[in-house]
Short mmCIF file of C-alpha atoms and ligand atoms in Angstrom, two decimals:
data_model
loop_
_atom_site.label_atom_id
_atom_site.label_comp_id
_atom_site.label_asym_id
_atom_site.label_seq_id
_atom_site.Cartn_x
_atom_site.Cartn_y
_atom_site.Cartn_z
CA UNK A 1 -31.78 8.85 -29.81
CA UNK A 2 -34.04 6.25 -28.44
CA UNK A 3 -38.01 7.47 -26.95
CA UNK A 4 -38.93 6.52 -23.57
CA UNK A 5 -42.04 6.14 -22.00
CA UNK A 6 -42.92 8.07 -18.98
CA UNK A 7 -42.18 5.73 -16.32
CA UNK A 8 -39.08 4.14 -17.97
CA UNK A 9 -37.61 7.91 -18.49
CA UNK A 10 -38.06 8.11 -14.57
CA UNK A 11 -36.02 5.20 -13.78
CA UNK A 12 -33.58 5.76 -16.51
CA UNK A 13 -32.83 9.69 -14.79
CA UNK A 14 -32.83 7.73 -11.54
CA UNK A 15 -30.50 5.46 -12.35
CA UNK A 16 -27.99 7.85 -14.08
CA UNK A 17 -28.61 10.18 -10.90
CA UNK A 18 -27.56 6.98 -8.40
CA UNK A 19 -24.77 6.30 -11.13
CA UNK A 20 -24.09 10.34 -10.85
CA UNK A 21 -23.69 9.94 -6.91
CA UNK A 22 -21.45 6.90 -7.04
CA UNK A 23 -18.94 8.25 -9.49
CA UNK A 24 -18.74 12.13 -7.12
CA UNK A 25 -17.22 13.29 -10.20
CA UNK A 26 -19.68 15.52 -11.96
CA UNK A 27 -23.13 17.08 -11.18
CA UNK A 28 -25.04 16.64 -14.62
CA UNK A 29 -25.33 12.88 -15.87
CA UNK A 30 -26.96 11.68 -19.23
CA UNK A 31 -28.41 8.37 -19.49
CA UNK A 32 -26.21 7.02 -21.75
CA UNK A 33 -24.32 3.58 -22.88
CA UNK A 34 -21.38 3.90 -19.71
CA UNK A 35 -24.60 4.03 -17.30
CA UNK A 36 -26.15 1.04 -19.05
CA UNK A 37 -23.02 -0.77 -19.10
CA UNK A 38 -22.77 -0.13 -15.56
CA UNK A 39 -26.09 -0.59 -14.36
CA UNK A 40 -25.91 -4.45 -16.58
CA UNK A 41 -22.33 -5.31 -14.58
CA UNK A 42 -24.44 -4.83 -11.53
CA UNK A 43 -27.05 -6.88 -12.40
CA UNK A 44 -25.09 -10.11 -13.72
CA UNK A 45 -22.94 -9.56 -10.65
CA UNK A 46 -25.77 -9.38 -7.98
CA UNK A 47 -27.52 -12.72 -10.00
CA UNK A 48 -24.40 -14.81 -10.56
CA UNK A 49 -22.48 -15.00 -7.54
CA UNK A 50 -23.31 -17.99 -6.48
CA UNK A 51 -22.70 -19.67 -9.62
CA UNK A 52 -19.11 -17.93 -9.62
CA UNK A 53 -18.40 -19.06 -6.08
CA UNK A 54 -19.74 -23.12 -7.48
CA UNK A 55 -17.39 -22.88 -10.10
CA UNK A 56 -14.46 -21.12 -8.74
CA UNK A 57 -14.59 -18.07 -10.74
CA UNK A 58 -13.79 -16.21 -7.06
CA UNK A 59 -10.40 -16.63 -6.41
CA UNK A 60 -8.29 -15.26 -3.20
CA UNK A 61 -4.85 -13.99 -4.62
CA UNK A 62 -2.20 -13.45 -1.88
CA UNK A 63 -0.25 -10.44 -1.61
CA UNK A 64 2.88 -11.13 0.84
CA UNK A 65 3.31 -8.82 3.76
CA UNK A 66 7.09 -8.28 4.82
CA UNK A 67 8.59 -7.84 8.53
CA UNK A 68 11.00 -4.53 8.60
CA UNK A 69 13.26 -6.61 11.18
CA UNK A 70 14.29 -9.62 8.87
CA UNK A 71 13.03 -8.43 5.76
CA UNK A 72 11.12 -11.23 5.44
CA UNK A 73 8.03 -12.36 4.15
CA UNK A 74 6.08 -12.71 7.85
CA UNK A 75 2.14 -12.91 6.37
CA UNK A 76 -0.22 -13.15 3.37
CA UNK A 77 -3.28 -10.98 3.00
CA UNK A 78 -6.37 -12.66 0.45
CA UNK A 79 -7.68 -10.26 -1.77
CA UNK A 80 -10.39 -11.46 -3.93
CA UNK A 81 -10.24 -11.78 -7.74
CA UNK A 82 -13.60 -12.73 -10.29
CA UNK A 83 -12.09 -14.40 -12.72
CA UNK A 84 -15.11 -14.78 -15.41
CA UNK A 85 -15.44 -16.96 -18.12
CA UNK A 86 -16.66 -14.46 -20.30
CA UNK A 87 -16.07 -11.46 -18.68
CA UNK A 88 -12.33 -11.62 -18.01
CA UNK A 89 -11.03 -10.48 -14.18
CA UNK A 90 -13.46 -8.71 -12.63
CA UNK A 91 -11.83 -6.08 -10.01
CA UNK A 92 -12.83 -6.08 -6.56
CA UNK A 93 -13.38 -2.17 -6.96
CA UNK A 94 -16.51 -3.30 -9.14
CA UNK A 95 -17.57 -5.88 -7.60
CA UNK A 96 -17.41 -5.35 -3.62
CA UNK A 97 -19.59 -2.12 -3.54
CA UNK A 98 -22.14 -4.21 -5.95
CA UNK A 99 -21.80 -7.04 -3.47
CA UNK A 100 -22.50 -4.42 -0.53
CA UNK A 101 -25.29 -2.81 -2.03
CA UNK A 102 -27.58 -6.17 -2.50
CA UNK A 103 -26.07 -7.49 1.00
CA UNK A 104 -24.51 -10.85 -0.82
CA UNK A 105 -20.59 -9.87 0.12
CA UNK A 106 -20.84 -12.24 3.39
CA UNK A 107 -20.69 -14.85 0.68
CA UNK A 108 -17.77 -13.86 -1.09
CA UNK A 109 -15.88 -13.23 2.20
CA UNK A 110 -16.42 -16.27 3.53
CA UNK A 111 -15.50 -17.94 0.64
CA UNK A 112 -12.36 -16.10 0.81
CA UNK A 113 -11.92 -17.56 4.26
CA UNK A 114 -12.26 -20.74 3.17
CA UNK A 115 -9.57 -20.84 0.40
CA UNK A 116 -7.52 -19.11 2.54
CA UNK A 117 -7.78 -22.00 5.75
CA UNK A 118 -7.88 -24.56 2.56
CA UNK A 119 -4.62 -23.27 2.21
CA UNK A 120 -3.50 -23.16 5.74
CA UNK A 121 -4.29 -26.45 6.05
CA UNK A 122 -2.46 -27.76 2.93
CA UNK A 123 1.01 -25.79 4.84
CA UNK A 124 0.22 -27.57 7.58
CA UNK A 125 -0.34 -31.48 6.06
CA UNK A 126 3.83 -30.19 4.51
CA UNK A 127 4.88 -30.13 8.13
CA UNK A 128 5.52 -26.16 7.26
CA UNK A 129 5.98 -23.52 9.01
CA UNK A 130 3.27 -21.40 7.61
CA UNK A 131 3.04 -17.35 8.19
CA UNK A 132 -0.75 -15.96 8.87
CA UNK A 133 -3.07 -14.66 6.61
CA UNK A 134 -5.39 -11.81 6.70
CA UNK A 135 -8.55 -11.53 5.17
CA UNK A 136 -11.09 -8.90 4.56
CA UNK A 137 -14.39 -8.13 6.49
CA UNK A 138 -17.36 -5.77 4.81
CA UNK A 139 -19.03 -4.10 7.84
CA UNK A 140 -22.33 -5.88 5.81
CA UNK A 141 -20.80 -9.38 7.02
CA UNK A 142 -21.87 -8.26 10.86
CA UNK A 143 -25.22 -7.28 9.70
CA UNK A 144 -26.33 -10.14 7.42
CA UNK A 145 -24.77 -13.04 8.78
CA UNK A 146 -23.02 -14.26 12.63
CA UNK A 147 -19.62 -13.52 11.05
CA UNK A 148 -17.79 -15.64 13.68
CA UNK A 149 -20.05 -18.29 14.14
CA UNK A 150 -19.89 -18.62 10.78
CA UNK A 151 -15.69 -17.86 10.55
CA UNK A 152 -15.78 -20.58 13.55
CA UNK A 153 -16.63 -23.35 11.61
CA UNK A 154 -14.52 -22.79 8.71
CA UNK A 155 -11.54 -23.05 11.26
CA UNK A 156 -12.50 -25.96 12.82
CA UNK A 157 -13.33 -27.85 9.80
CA UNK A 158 -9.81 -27.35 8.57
CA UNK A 159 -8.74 -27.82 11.81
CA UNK A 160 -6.95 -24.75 12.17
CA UNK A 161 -5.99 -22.49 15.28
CA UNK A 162 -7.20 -18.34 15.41
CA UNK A 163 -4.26 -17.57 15.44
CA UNK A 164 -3.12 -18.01 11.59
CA UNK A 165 -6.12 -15.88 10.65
CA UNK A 166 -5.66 -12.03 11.03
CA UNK A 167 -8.94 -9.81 10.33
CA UNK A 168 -9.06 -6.84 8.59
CA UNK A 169 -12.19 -4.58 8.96
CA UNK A 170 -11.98 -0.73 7.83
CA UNK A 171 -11.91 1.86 9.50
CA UNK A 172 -14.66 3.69 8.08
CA UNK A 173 -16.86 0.26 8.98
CA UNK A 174 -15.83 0.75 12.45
CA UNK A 175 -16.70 4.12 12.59
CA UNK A 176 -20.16 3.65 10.95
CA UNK A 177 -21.41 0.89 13.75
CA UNK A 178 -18.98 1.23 16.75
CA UNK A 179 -21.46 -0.71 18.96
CA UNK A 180 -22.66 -3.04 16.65
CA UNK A 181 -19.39 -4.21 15.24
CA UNK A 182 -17.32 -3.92 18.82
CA UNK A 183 -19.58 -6.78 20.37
CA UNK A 184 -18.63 -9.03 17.66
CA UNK A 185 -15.14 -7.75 17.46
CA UNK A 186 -14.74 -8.35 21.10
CA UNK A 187 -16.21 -12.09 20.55
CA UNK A 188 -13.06 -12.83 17.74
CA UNK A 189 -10.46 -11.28 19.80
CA UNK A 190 -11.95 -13.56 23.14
CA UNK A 191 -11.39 -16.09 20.77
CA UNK A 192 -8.08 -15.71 19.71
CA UNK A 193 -8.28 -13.65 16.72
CA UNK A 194 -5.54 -10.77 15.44
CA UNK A 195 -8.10 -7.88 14.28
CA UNK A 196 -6.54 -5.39 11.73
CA UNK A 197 -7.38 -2.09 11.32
CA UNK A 198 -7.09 -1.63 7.80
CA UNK A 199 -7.14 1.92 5.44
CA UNK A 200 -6.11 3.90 8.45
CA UNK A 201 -5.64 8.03 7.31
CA UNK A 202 -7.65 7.66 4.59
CA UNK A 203 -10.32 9.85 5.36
CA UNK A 204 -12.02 8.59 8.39
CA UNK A 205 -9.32 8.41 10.78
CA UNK A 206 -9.81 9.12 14.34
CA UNK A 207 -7.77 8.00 17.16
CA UNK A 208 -10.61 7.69 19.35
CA UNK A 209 -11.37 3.89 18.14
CA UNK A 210 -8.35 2.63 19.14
CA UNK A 211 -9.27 3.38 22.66
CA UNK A 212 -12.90 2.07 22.37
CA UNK A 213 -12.11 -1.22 19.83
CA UNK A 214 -8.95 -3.82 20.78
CA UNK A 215 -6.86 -3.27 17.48
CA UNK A 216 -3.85 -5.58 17.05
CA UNK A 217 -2.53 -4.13 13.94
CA UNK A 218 -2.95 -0.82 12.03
CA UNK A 219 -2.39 -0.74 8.34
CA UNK A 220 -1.84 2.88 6.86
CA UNK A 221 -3.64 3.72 3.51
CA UNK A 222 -1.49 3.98 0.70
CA UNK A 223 -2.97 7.29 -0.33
CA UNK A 224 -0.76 8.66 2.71
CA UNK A 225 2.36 7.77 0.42
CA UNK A 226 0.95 9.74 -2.53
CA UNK A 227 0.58 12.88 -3.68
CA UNK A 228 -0.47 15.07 -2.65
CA UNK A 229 0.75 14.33 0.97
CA UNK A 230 4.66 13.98 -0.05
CA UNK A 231 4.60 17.19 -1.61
CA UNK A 232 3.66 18.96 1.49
CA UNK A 233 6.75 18.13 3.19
CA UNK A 234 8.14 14.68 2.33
CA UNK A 235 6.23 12.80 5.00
CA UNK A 236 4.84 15.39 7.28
CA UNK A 237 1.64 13.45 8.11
CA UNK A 238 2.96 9.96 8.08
CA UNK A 239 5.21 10.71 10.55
CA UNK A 240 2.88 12.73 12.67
CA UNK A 241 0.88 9.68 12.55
CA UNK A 242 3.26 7.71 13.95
CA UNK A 243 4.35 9.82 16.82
CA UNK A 244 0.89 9.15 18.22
CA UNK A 245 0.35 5.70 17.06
CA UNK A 246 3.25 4.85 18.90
CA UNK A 247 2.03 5.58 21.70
CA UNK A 248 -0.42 2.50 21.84
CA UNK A 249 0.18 -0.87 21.98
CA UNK A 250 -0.71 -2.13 18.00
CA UNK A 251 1.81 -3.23 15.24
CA UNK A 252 1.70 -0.90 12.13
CA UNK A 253 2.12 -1.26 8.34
CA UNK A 254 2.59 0.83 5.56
CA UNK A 255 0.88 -0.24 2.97
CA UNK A 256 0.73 0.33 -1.26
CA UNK A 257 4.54 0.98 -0.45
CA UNK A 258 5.67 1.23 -4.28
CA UNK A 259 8.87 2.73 -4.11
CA UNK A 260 12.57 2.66 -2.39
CA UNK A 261 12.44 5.81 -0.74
CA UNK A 262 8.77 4.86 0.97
CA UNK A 263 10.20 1.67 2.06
CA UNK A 264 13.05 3.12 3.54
CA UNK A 265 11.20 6.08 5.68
CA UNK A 266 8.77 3.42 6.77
CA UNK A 267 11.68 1.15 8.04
CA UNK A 268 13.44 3.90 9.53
CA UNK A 269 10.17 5.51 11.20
CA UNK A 270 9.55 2.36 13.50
CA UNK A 271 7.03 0.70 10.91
CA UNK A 272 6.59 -2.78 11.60
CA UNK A 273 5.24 -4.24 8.00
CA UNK A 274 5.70 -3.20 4.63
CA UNK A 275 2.82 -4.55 1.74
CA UNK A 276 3.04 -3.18 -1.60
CA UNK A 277 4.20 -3.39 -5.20
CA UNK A 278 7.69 -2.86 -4.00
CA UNK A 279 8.03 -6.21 -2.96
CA UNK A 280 5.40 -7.80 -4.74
CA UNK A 281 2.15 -7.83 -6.23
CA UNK A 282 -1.19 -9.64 -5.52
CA UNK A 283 -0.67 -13.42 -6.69
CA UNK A 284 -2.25 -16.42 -7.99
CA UNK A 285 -2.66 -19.41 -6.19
CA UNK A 286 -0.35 -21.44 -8.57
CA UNK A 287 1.97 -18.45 -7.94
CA UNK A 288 2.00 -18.43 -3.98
CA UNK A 289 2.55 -21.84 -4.22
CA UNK A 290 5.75 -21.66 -5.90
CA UNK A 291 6.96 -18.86 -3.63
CA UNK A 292 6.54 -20.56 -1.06
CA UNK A 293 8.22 -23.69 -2.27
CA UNK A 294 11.48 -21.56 -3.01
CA UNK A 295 11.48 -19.73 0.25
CA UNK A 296 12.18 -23.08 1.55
CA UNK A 297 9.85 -22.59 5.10
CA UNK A 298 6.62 -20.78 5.44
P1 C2E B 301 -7.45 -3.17 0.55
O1 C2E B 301 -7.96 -4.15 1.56
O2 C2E B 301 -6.93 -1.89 1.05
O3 C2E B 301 -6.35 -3.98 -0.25
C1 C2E B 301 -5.18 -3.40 -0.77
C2 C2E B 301 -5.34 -3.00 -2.20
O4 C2E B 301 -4.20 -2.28 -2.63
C3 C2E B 301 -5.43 -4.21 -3.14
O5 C2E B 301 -6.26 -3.84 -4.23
C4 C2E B 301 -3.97 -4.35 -3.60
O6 C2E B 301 -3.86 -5.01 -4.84
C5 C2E B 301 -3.58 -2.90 -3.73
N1 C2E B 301 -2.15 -2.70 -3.59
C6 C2E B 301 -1.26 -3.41 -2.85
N2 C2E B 301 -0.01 -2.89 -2.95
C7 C2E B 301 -0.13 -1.82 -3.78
C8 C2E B 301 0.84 -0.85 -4.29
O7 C2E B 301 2.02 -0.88 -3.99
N3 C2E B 301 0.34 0.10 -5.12
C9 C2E B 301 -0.97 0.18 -5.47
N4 C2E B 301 -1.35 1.15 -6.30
N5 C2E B 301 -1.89 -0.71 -5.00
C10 C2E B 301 -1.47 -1.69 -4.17
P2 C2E B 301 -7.40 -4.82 -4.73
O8 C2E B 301 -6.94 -6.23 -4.65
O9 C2E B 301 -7.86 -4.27 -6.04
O10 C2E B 301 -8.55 -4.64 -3.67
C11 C2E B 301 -9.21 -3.41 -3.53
C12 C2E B 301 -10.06 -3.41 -2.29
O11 C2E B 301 -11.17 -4.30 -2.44
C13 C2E B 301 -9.34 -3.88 -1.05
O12 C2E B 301 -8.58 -2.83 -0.54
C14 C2E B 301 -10.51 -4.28 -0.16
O13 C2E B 301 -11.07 -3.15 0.44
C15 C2E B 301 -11.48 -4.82 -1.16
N6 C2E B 301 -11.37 -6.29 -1.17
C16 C2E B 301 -10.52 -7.10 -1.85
N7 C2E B 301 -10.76 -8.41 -1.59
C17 C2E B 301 -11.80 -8.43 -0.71
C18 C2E B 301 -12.55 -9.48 -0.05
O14 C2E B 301 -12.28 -10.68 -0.19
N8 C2E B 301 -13.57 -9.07 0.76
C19 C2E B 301 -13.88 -7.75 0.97
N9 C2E B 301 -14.90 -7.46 1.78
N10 C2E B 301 -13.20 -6.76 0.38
C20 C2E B 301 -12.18 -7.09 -0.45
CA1 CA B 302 -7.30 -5.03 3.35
CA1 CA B 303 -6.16 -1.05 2.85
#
């Protein structure tokens, strides 16, 4: 067992209490080698992301989205990936929240941006017909940066219209700054943008921001096609969701649809999208590329 000194004890206990908090899984926490571990991910994430952005270690993987109508693929969404030399693939469910924390994440998304209109553009030289792709907004990217000034110019440079990039901001974003973030929401949508609603149901969900914030789309979290919720009664609160979502003018998908029977409620229940493992996973570049070679247009 290692000896601390007074002060270092302190910040050791603090950091396994913040580490404590973070996890929500227990209410006792030891300083021990999982907190370390943790605590030195954070810290070569927070001081090497600009490094990993220079030398494309952040890479935007495309998971297709597919229209219940034609059961075809209709849009992409980016998700990010951090591929590290030494580290192997870094999952955004380590780094975004680290990313949040020290404010940096406008970085990564706009990177994200940019491969994505990179590739938009590259569709476009082909003479293809290219489908739209959605990318993700932290609520921090209103704060620390002028997200669409800043989205703005990535579009122009590749010369690109709004209309091929869809935005996805959470709902529990929305609900945290309603003011703050409707101003700049308003500005995209002026502008041309598609805004998504994205994780709708998983927690946070009230209907009263669809009346407040223009919404185009509304993607419903996969956790609504889990358990516990399809035990209940098959799809009691889906489809009570979609009675009153109905009722308002957005498109909606189901996403983290893994299965044949989810995919077939969700086509049958007026659903406009499906996105999930069903169809396909989150891709590589290299990947997408081919796909959308085979599928001939896009
Ligand atoms: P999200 O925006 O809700 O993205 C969907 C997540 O669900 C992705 O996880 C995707 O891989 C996963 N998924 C898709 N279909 C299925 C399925 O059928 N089953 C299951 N179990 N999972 C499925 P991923 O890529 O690990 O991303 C996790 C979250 O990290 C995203 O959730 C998003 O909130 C955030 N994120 C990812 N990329 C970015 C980014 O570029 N910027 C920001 N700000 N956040 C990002
Ligand atoms: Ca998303
Ligand atoms: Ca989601």
């Amino acid at each position: 067992q290692e000896l601390y000194d007074g002060a270092e004890a302190l910040d050791k206990a603090r950091w396994a209490l913040t580490y404590m908090e973070r996890q929500g899984t227990e209410f006792i926490q030891v300083y021990n080698r999982e907190v370390e571990t943790f605590y030195q991910t954070r810290e070569y994430i927070r001081s090497h992301l600009k490094e990993a952005i220079r030398n494309g270690w952040i890479q935007a993987y495309l998971q297709p989205q597919i229209r219940n109508i034609t059961g075809e693929i209709c849009s992409f969404e980016a998700l990010a990936r951090w591929i590290d030399p030494e580290r192997g693939i870094i999952s955004p469910g380590e780094f975004i929240p680290i990313l949040e924390e020290s404010r940096q994440i406008y970085l990564l998304d706009l990177e994200i941006v940019r491969q994505a209109a990179a590739l938009l553009r590259k569709g476009l030289d082909k003479g293809r017909e290219i489908p739209g792709i959605s990318v993700n907004l932290s609520r921090i990217d209103f704060q620390a940066c002028d997200i669409f000034e800043e989205i703005e110019a990535i579009r122009k440079e590749y010369r690109l219209g709004p209309e091929h990039l869809y935005l996805e901001i959470t709902e529990s974003a929305l609900a945290a700054h309603p003011v703050q973030m409707k101003a700049v929401l308003n500005r995209f949508r002026a502008a041309g943008y598609e805004i998504w609603l994205d994780d709708f149901g998983s927690g946070y969900s009230s209907m009263s921001v669809l009346a407040r914030v223009p919404i185009d789309i509304i993607k419903l979290d996969r956790s609504l096609f889990q358990n516990p919720y399809r035990d209940i009664d098959n799809f009691l609160i889906v489809d009570g969701l979609l009675d009153i979502l109905h009722h308002f003018p957005v498109q909606i998908v189901a996403e983290g649809v893994e299965d044949e029977t989810v995919a077939e409620h969700m086509r049958q229940h007026g659903c406009d999208m499906i996105q999930g493992f069903y169809y396909y996973r989150p891709m590589p570049m290299d990947e997408f590329q081919r796909l959308i070679a085979e599928q001939g247009e896009c």
